[in-house]
Short mmCIF file of C-alpha atoms in Angstrom, two decimals:
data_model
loop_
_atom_site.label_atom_id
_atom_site.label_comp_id
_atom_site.label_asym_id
_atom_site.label_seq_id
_atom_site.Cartn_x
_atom_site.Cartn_y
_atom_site.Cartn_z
CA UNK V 1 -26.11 -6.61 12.46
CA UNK V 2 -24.47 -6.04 9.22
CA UNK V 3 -21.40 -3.79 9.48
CA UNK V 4 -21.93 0.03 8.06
CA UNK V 5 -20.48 1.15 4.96
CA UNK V 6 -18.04 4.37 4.44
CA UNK V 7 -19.38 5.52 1.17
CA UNK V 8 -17.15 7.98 -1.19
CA UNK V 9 -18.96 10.05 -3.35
CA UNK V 10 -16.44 11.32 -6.43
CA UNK V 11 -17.41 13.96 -8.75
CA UNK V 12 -16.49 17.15 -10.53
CA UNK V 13 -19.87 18.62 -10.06
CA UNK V 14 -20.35 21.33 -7.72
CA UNK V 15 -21.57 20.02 -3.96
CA UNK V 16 -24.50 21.21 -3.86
CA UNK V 17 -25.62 19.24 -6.73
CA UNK V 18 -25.49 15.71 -4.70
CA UNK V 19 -26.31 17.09 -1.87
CA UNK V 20 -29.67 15.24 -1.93
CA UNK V 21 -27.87 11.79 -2.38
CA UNK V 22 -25.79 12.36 0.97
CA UNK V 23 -28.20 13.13 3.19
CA UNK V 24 -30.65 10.08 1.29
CA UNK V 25 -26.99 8.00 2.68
CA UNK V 26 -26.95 9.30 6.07
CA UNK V 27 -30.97 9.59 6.52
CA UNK V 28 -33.23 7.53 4.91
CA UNK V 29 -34.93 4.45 6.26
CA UNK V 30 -33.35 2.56 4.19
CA UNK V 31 -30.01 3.12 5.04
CA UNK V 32 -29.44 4.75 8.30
CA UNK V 33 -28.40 1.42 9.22
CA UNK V 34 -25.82 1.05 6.54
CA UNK V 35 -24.05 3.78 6.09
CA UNK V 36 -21.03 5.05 8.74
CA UNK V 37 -19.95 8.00 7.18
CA UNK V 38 -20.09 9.47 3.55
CA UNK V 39 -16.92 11.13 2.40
CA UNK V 40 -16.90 13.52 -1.00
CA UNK V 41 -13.64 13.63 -3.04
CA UNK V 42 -13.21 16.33 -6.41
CA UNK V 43 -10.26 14.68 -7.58
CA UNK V 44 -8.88 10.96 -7.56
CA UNK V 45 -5.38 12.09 -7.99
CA UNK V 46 -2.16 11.99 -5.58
CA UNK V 47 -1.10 9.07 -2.86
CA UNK V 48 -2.91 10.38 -0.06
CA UNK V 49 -6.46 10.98 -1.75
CA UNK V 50 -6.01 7.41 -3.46
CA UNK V 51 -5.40 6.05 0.35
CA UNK V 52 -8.60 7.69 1.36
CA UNK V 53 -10.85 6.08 -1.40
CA UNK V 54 -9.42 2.45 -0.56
CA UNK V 55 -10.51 2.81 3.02
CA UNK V 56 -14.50 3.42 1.34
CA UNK V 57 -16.50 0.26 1.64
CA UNK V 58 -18.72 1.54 -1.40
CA UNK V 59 -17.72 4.47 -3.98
CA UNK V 60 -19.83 6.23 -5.97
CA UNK V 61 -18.94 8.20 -9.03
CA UNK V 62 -21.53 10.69 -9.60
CA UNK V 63 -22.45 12.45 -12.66
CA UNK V 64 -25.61 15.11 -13.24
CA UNK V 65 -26.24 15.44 -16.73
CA UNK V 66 -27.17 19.67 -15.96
CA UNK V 67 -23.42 19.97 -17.18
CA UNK V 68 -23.83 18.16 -20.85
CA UNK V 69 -24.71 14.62 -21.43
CA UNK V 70 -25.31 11.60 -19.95
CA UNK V 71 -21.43 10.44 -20.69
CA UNK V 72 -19.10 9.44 -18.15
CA UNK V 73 -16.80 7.15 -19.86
CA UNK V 74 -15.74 6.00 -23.20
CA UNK V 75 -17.12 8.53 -25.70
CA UNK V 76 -15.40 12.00 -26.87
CA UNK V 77 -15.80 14.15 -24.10
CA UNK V 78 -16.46 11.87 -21.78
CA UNK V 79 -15.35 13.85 -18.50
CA UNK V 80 -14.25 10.56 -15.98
CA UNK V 81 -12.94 8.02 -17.80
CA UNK V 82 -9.60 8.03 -15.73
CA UNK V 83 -11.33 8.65 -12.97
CA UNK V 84 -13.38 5.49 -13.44
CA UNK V 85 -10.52 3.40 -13.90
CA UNK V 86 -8.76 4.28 -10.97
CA UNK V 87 -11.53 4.11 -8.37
CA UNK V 88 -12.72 0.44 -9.61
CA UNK V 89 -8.89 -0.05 -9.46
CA UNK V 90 -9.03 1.20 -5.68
CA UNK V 91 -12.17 -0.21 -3.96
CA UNK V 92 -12.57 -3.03 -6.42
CA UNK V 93 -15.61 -3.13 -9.56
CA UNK V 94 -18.09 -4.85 -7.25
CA UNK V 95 -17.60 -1.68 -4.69
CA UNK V 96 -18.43 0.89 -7.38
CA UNK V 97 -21.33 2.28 -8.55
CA UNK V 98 -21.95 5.21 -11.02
CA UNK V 99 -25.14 7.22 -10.80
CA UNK V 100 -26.14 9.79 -13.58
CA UNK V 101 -28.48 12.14 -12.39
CA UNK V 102 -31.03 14.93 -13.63
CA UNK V 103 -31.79 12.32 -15.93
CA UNK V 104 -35.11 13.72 -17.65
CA UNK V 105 -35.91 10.25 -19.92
CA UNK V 106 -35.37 7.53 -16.93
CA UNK V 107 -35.76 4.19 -18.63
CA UNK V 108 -34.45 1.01 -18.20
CA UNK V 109 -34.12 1.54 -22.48
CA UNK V 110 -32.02 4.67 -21.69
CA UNK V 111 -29.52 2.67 -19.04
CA UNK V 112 -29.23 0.10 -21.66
CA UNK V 113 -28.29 2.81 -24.04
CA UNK V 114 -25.42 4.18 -21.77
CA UNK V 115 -24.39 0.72 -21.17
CA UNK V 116 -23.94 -0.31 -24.85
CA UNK V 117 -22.09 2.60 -25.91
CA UNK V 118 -20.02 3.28 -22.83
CA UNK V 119 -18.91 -0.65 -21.80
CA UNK V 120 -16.45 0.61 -19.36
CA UNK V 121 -18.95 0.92 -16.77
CA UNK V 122 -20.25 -2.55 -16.72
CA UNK V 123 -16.60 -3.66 -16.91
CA UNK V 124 -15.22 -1.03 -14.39
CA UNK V 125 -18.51 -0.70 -11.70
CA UNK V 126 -21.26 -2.86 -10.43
CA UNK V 127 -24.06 -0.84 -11.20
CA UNK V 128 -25.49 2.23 -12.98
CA UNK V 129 -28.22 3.81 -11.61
CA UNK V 130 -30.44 6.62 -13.20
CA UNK V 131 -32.22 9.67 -11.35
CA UNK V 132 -34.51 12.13 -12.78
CA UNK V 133 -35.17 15.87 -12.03
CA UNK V 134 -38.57 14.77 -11.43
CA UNK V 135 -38.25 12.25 -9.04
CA UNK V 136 -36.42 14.21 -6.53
CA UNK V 137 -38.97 17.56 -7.29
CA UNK V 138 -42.62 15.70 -6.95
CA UNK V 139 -43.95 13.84 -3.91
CA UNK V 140 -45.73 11.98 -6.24
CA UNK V 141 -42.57 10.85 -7.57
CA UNK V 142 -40.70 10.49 -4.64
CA UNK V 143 -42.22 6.50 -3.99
CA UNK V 144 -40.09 5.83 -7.53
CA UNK V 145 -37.36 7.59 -5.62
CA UNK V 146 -37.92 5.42 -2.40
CA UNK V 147 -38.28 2.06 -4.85
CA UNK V 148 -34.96 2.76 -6.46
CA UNK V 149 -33.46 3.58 -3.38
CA UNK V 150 -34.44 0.43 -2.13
CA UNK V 151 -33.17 -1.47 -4.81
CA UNK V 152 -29.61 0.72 -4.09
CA UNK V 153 -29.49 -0.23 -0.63
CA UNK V 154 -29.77 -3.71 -1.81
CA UNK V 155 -27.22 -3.36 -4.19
CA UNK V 156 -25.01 -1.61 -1.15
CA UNK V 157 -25.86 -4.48 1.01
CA UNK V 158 -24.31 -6.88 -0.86
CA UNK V 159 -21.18 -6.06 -0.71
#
């Protein structure tokens, strides 16, 4: 069996906004198996905290575009460009993964956009991943949500 991941999940959103991406991490098909544990950090600064996000396997900075835009890095007002840099710096690039969420355009024309004007995440994570308020709201949607997801646990797995 493949070992299980301890996945870090770093943002300055409130809780209760990724709330739905834990428990996808600790319950879904697709990656009970994976997943350990999955630890939340609201700050990346200090020795101790920094200790704690080496020991994660996978960390995921996670952004909800409720509060603004769809920036993380790079561009004025950009709210985790340090932030970025230091956990790639901790876990390594190919162990980070951002995810923008409440996304409500969910293209792969939209990730290219982010990717083109804020080059620090290709250089700084593995992947970007996009999630919109629909898919998480509409049963229909939630087979998108299940076919991303699966393509995320793949991405997870390969590490």
């Amino acid at each position: 069996s493949c070992r299980k991941h301890i996945i870090g999940i770093f943002s300055k959103s409130p809780e209760y906004s990724f709330l739905w991406l834990k428990s996808v991490l600790t319950s879904a098909e697709n990656f009970k198996n994976l997943v350990q544990d999955v630890r939340l950090f609201h700050s990346v600064k200090g020795q101790k905290t920094l200790r704690e996000i080496s020991q994660c396997t996978i960390m995921i900075l996670y952004h909800t575009k409720k509060h603004g835009e769809a920036k993380v890095t790079d561009v004025v007002g950009a709210p985790y460009t340090e932030e970025l840099r230091y956990i790639s710096k901790a876990v390594g690039q190919e162990k980070t993964i951002v995810v923008i969420d409440d996304m409500e355009k969910n293209r792969s024309a939209e990730k290219m956009k982010i990717l083109k004007e804020q080059p620090s995440i290709q250089r700084l994570a593995r992947d970007l991943f996009l999630f919109g308020r629909k898919e998480k709201d509409q049963t229909m949607e939630r087979q998108r949500l299940e076919e991303k997801l699966g393509t995320f646990s793949a991405s997870i797995t390969r590490t």
